[in-house]
N, CA, C and O atoms as a CHARMM CRD file, in Angstrom:
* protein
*
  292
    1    1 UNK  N     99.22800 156.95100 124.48900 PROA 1      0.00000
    2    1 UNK  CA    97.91800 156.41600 124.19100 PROA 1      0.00000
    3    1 UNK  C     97.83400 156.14000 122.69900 PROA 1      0.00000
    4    1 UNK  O     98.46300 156.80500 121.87500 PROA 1      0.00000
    5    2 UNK  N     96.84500 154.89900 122.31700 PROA 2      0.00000
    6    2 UNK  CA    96.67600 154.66500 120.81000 PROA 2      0.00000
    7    2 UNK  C     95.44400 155.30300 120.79300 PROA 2      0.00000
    8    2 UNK  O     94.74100 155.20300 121.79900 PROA 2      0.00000
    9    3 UNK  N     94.92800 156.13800 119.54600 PROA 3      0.00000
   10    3 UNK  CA    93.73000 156.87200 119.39700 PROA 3      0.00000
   11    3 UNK  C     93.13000 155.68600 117.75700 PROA 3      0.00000
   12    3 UNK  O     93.65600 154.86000 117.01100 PROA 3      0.00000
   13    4 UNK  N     92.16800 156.14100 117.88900 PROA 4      0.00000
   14    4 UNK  CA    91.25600 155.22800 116.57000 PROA 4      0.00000
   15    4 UNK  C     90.05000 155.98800 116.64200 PROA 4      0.00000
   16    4 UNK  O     89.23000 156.17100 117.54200 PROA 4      0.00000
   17    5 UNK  N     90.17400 156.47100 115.19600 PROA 5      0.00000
   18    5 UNK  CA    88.81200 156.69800 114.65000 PROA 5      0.00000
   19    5 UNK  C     87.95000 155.77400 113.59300 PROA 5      0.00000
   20    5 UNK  O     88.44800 155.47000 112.50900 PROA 5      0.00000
   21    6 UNK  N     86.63400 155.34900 113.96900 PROA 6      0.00000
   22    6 UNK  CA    86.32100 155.20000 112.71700 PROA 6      0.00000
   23    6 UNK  C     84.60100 155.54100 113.08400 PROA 6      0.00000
   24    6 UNK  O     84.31800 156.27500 114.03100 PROA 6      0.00000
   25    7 UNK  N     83.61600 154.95900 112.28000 PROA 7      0.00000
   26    7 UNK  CA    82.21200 155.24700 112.10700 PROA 7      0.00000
   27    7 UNK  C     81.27500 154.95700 113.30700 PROA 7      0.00000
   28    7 UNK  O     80.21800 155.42300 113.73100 PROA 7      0.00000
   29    8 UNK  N     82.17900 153.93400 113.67600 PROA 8      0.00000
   30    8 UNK  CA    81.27500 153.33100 115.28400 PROA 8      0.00000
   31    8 UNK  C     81.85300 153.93900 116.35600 PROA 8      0.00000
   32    8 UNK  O     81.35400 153.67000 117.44800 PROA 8      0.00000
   33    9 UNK  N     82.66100 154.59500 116.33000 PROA 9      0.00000
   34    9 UNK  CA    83.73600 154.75800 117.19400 PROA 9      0.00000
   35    9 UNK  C     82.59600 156.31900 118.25400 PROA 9      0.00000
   36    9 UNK  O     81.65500 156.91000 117.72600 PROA 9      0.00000
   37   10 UNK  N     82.93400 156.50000 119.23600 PROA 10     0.00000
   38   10 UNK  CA    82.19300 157.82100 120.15200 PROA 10     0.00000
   39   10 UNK  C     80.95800 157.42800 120.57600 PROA 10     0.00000
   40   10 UNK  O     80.44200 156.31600 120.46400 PROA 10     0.00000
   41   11 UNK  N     80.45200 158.57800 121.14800 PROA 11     0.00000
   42   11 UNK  CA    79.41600 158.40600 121.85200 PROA 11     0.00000
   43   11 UNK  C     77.93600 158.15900 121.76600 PROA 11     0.00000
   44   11 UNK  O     77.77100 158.66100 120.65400 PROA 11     0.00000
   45   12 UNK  N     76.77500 157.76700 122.11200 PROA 12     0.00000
   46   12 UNK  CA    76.39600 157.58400 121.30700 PROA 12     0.00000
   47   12 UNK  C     74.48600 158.43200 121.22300 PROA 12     0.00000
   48   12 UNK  O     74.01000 158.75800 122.31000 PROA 12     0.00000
   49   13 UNK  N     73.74900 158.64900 120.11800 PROA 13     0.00000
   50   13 UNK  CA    72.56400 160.07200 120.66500 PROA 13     0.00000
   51   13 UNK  C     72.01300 159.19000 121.10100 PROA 13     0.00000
   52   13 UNK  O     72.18500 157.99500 121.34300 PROA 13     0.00000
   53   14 UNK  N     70.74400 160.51100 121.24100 PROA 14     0.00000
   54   14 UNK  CA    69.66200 159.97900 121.98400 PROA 14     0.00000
   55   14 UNK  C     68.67300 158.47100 121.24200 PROA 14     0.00000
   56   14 UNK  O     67.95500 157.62900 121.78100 PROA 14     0.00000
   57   15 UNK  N     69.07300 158.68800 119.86100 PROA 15     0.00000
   58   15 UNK  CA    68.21100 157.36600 119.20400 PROA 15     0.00000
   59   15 UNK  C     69.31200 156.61300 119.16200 PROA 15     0.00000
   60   15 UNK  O     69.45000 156.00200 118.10200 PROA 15     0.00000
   61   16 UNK  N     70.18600 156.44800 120.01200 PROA 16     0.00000
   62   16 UNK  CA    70.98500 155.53700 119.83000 PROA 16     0.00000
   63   16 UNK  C     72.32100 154.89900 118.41800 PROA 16     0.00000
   64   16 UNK  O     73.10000 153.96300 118.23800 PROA 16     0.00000
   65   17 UNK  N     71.97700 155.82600 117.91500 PROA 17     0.00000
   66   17 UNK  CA    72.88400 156.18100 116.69800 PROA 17     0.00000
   67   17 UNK  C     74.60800 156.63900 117.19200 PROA 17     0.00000
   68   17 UNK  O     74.96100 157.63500 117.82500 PROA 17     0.00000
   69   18 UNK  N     75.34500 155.65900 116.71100 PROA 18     0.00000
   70   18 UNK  CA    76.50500 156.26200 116.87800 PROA 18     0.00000
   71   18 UNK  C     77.47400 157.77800 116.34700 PROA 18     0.00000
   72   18 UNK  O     77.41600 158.17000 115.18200 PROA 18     0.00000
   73   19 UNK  N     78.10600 158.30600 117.14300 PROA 19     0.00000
   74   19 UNK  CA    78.79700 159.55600 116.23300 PROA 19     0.00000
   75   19 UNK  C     80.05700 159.51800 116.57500 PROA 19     0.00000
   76   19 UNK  O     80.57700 159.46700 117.69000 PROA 19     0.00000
   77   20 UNK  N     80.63100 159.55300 115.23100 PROA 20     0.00000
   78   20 UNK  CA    81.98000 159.13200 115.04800 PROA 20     0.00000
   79   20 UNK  C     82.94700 160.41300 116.17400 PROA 20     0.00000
   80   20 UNK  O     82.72400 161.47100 116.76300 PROA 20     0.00000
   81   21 UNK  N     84.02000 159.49800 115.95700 PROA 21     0.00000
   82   21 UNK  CA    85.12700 159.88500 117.23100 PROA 21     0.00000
   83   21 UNK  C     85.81500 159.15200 117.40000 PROA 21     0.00000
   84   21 UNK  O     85.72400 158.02900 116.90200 PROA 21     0.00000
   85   22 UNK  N     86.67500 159.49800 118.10200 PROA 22     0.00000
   86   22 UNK  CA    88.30000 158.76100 118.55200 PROA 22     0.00000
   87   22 UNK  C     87.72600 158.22300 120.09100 PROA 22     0.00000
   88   22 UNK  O     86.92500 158.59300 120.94900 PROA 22     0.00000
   89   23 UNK  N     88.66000 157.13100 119.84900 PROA 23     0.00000
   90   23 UNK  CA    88.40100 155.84800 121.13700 PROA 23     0.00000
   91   23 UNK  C     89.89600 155.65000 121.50600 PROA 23     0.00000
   92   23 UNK  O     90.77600 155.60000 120.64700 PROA 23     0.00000
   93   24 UNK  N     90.16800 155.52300 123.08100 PROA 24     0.00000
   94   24 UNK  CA    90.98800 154.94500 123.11100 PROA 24     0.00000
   95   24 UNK  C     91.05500 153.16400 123.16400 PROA 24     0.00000
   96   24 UNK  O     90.27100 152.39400 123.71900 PROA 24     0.00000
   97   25 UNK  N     92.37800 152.84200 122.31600 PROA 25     0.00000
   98   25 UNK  CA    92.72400 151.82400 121.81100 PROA 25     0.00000
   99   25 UNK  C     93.65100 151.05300 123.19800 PROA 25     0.00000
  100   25 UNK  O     93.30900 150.12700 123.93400 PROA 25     0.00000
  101   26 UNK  N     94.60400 151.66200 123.17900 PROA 26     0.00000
  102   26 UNK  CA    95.17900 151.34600 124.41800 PROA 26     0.00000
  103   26 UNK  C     96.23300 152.30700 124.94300 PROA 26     0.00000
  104   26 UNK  O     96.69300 153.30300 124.38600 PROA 26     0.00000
  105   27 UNK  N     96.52500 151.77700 126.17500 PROA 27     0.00000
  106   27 UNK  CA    97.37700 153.13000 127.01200 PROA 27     0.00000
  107   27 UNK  C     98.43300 152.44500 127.71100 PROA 27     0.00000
  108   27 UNK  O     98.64100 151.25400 127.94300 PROA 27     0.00000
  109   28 UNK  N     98.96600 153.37500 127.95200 PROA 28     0.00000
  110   28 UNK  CA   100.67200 152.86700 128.69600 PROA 28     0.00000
  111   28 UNK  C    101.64900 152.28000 127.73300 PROA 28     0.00000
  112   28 UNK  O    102.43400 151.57200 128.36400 PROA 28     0.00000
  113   29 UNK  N    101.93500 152.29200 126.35900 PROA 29     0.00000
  114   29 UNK  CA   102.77900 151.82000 125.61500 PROA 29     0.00000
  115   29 UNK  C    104.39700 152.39200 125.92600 PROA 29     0.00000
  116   29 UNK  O    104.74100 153.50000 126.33800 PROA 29     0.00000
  117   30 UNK  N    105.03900 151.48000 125.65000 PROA 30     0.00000
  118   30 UNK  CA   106.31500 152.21200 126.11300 PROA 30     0.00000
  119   30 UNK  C    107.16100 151.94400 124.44300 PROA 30     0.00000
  120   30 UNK  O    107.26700 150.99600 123.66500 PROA 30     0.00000
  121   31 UNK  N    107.57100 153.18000 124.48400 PROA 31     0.00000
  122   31 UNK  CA   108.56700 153.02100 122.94700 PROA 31     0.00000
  123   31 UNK  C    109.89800 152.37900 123.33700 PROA 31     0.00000
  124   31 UNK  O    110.67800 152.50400 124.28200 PROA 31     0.00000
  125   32 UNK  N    109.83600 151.57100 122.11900 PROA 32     0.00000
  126   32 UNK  CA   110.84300 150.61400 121.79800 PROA 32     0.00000
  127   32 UNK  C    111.86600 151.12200 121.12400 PROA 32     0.00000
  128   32 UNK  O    112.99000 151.02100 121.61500 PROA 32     0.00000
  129   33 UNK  N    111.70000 151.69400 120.01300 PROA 33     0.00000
  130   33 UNK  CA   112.72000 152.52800 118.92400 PROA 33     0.00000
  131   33 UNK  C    112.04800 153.40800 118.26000 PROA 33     0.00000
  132   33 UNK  O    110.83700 153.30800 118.06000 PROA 33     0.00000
  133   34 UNK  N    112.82800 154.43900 117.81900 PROA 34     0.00000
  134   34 UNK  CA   112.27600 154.98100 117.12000 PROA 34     0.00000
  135   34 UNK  C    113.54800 155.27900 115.89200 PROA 34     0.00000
  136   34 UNK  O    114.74500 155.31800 116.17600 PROA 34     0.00000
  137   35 UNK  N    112.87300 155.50800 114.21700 PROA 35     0.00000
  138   35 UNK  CA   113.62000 155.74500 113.38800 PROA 35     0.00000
  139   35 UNK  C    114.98000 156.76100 113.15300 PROA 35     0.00000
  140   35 UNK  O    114.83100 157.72800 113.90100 PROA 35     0.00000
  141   36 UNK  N    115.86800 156.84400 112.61100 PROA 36     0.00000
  142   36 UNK  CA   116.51000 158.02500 112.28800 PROA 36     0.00000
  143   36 UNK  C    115.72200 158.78500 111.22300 PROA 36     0.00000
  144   36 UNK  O    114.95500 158.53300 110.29400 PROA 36     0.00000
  145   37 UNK  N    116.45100 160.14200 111.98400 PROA 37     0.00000
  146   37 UNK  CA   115.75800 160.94200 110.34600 PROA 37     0.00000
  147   37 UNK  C    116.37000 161.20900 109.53800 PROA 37     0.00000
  148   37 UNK  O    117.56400 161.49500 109.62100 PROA 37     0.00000
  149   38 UNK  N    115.58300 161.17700 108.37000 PROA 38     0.00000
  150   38 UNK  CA   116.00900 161.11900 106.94900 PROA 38     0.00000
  151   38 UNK  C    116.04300 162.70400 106.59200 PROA 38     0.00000
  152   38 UNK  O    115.49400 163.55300 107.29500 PROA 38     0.00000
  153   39 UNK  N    116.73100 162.97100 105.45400 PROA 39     0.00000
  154   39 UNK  CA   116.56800 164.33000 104.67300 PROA 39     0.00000
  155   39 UNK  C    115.54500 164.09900 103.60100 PROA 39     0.00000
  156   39 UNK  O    115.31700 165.06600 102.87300 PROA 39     0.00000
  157   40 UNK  N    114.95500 163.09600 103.39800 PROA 40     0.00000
  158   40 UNK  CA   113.93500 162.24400 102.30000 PROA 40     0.00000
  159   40 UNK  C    112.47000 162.90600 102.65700 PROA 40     0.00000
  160   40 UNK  O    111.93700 162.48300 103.68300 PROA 40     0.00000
  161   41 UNK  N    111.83400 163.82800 101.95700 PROA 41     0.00000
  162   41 UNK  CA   110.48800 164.60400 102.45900 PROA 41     0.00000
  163   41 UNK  C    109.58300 163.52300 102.39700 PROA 41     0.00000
  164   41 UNK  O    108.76200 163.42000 103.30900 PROA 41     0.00000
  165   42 UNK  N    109.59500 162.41500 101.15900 PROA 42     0.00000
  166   42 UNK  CA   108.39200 161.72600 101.17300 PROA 42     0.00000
  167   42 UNK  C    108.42100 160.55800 102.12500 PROA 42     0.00000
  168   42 UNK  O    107.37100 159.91800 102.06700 PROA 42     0.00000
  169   43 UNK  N    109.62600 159.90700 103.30200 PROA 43     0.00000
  170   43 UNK  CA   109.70900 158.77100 103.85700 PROA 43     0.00000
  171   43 UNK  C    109.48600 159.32700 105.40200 PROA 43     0.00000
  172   43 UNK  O    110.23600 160.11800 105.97500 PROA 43     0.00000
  173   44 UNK  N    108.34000 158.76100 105.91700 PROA 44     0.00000
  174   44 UNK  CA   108.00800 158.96900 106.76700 PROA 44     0.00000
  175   44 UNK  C    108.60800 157.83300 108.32400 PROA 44     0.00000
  176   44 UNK  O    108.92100 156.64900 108.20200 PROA 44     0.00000
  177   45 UNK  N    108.62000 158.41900 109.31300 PROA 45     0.00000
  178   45 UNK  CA   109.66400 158.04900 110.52900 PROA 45     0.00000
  179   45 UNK  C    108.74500 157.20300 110.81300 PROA 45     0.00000
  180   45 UNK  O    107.55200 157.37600 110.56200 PROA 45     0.00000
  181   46 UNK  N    109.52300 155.62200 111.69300 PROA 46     0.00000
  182   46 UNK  CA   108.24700 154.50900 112.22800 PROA 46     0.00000
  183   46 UNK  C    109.01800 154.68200 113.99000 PROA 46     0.00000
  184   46 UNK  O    110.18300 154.99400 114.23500 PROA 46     0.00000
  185   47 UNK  N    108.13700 154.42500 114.78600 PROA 47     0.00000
  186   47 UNK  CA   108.08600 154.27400 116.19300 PROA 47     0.00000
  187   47 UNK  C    107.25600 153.10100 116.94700 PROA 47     0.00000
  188   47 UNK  O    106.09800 153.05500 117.36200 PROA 47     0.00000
  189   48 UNK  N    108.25600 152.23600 116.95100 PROA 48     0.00000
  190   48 UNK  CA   107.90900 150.85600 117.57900 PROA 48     0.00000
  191   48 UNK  C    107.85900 150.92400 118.77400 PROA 48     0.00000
  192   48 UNK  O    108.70000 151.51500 119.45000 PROA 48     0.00000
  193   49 UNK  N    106.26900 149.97300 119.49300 PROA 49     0.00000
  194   49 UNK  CA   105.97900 150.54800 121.05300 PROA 49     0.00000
  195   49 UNK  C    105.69600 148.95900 120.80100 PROA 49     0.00000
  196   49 UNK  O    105.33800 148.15500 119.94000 PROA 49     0.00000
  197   50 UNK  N    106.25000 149.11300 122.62000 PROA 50     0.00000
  198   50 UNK  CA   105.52100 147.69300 123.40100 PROA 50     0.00000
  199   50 UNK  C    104.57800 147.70600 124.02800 PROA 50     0.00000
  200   50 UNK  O    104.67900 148.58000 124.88800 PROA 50     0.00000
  201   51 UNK  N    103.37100 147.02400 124.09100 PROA 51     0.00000
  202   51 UNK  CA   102.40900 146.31100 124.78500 PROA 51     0.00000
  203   51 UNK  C    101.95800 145.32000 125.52400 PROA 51     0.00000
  204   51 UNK  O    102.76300 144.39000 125.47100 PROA 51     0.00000
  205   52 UNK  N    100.89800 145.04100 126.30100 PROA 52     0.00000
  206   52 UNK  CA   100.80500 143.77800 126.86600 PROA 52     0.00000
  207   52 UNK  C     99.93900 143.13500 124.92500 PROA 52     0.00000
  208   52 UNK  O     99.45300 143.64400 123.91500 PROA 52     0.00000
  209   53 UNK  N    100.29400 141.62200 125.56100 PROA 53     0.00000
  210   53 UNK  CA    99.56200 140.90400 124.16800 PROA 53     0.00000
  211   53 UNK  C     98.04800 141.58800 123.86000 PROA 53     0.00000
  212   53 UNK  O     97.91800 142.27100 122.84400 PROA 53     0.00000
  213   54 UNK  N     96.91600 141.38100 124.77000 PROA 54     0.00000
  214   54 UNK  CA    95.49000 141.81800 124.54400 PROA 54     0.00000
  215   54 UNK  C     95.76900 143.30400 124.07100 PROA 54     0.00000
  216   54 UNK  O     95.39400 143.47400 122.91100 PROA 54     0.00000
  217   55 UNK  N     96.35600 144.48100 124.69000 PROA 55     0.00000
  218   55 UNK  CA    96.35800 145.70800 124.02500 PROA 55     0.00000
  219   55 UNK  C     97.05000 145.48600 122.41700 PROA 55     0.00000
  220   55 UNK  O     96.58700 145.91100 121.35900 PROA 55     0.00000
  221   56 UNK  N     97.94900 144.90600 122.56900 PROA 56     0.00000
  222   56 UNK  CA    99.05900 144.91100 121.20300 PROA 56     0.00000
  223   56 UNK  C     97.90200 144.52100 119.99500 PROA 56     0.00000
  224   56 UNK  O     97.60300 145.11300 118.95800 PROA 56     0.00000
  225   57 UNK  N     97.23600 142.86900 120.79600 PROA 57     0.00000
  226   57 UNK  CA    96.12300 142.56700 119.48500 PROA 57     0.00000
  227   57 UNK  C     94.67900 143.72600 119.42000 PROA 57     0.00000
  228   57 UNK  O     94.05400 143.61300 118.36500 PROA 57     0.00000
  229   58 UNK  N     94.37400 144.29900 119.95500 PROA 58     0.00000
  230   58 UNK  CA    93.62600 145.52500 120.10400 PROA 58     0.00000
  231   58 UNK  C     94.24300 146.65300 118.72700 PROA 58     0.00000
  232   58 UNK  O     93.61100 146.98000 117.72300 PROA 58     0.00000
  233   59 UNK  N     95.58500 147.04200 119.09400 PROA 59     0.00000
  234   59 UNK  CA    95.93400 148.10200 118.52300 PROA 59     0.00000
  235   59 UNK  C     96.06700 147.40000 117.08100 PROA 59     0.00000
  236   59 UNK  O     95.60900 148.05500 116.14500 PROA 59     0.00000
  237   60 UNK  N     96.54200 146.35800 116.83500 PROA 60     0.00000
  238   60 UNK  CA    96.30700 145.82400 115.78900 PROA 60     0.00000
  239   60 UNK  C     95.13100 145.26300 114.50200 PROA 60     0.00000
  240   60 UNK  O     95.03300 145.32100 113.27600 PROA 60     0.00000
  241   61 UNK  N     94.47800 144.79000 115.50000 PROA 61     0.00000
  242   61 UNK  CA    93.30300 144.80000 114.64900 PROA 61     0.00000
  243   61 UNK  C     92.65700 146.47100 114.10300 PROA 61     0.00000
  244   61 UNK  O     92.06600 146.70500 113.05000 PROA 61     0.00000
  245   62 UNK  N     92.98600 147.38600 115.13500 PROA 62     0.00000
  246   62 UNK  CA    92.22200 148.56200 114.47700 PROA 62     0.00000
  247   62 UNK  C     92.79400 149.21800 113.87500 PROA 62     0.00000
  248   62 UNK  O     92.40000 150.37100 113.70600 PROA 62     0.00000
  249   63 UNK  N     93.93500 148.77300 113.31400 PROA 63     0.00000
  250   63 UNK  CA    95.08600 149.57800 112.36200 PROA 63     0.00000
  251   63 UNK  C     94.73000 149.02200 111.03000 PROA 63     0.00000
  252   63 UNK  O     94.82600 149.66900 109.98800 PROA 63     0.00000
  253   64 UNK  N     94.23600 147.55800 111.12600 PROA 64     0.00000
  254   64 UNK  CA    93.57800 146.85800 109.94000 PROA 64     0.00000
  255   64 UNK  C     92.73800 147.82500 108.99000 PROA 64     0.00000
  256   64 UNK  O     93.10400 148.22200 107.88400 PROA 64     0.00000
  257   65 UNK  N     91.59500 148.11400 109.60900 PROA 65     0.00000
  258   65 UNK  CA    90.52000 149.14400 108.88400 PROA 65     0.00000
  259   65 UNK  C     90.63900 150.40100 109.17900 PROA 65     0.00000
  260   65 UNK  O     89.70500 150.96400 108.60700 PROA 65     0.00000
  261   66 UNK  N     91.33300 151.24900 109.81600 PROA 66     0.00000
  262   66 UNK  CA    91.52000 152.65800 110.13800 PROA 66     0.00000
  263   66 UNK  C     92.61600 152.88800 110.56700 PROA 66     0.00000
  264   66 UNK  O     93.41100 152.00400 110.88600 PROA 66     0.00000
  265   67 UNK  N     92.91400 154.54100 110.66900 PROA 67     0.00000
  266   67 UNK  CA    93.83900 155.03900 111.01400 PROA 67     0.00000
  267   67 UNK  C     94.03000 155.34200 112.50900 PROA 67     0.00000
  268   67 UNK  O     93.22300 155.84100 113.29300 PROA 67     0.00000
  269   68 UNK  N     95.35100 154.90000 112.72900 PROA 68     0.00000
  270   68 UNK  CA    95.29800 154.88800 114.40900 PROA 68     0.00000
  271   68 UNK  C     96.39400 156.10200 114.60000 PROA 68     0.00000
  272   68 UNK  O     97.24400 156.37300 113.75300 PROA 68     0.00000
  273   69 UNK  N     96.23400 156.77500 115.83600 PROA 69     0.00000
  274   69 UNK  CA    97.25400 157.56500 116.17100 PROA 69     0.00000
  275   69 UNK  C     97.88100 157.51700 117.74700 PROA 69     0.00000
  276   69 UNK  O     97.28200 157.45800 118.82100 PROA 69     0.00000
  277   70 UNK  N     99.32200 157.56600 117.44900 PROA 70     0.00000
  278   70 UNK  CA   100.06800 157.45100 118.53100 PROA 70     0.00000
  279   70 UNK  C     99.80300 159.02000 119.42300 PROA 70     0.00000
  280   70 UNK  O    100.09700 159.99800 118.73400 PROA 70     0.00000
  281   71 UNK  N     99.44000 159.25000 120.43300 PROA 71     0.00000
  282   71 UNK  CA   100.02900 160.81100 121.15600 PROA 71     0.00000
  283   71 UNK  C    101.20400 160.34600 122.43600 PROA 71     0.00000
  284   71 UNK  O    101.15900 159.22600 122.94500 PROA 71     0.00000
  285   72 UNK  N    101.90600 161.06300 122.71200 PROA 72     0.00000
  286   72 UNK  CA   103.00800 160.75000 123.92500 PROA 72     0.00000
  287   72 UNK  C    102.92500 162.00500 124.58900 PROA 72     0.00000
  288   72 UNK  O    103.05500 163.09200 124.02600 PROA 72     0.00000
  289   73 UNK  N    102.65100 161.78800 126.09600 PROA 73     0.00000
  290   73 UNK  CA   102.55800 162.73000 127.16500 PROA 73     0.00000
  291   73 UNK  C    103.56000 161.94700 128.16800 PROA 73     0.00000
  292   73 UNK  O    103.80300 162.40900 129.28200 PROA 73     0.00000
């Protein structure tokens, strides 16, 4: 699953005010590659996943303004 947080993101009160939270972005990605690891503390590992196009442009646009997170079950 892709997770995304940002300000609009969750559920929402009783005055209709949003409260922030994680949304899912999209689901069923299947990994493509993933990096070797380095002995390098500051270079962090990348993990390339496939999508259908509409999820892919989904996960993309919300990587634009926030931080998205991969989980794998």
């Amino acid at each position: 699953d892709v997770l995304a947080v940002s300000d609009s993101a969750g559920s929402a009160m009783a005055d209709g005010s949003a409260v922030p939270g994680p949304r899912v972005v999209a689901t069923d990605a299947v990994v493509v590659l993933v990096s070797a690891r380095t002995k390098e503390a500051a270079r962090d590992g990348v993990v390339l996943i496939a999508l259908p196009v509409t999820a892919a442009n989904d996960v993309a646009g919300a990587s634009l303004s926030q931080a998205i997170t991969l989980t794998f079950h």
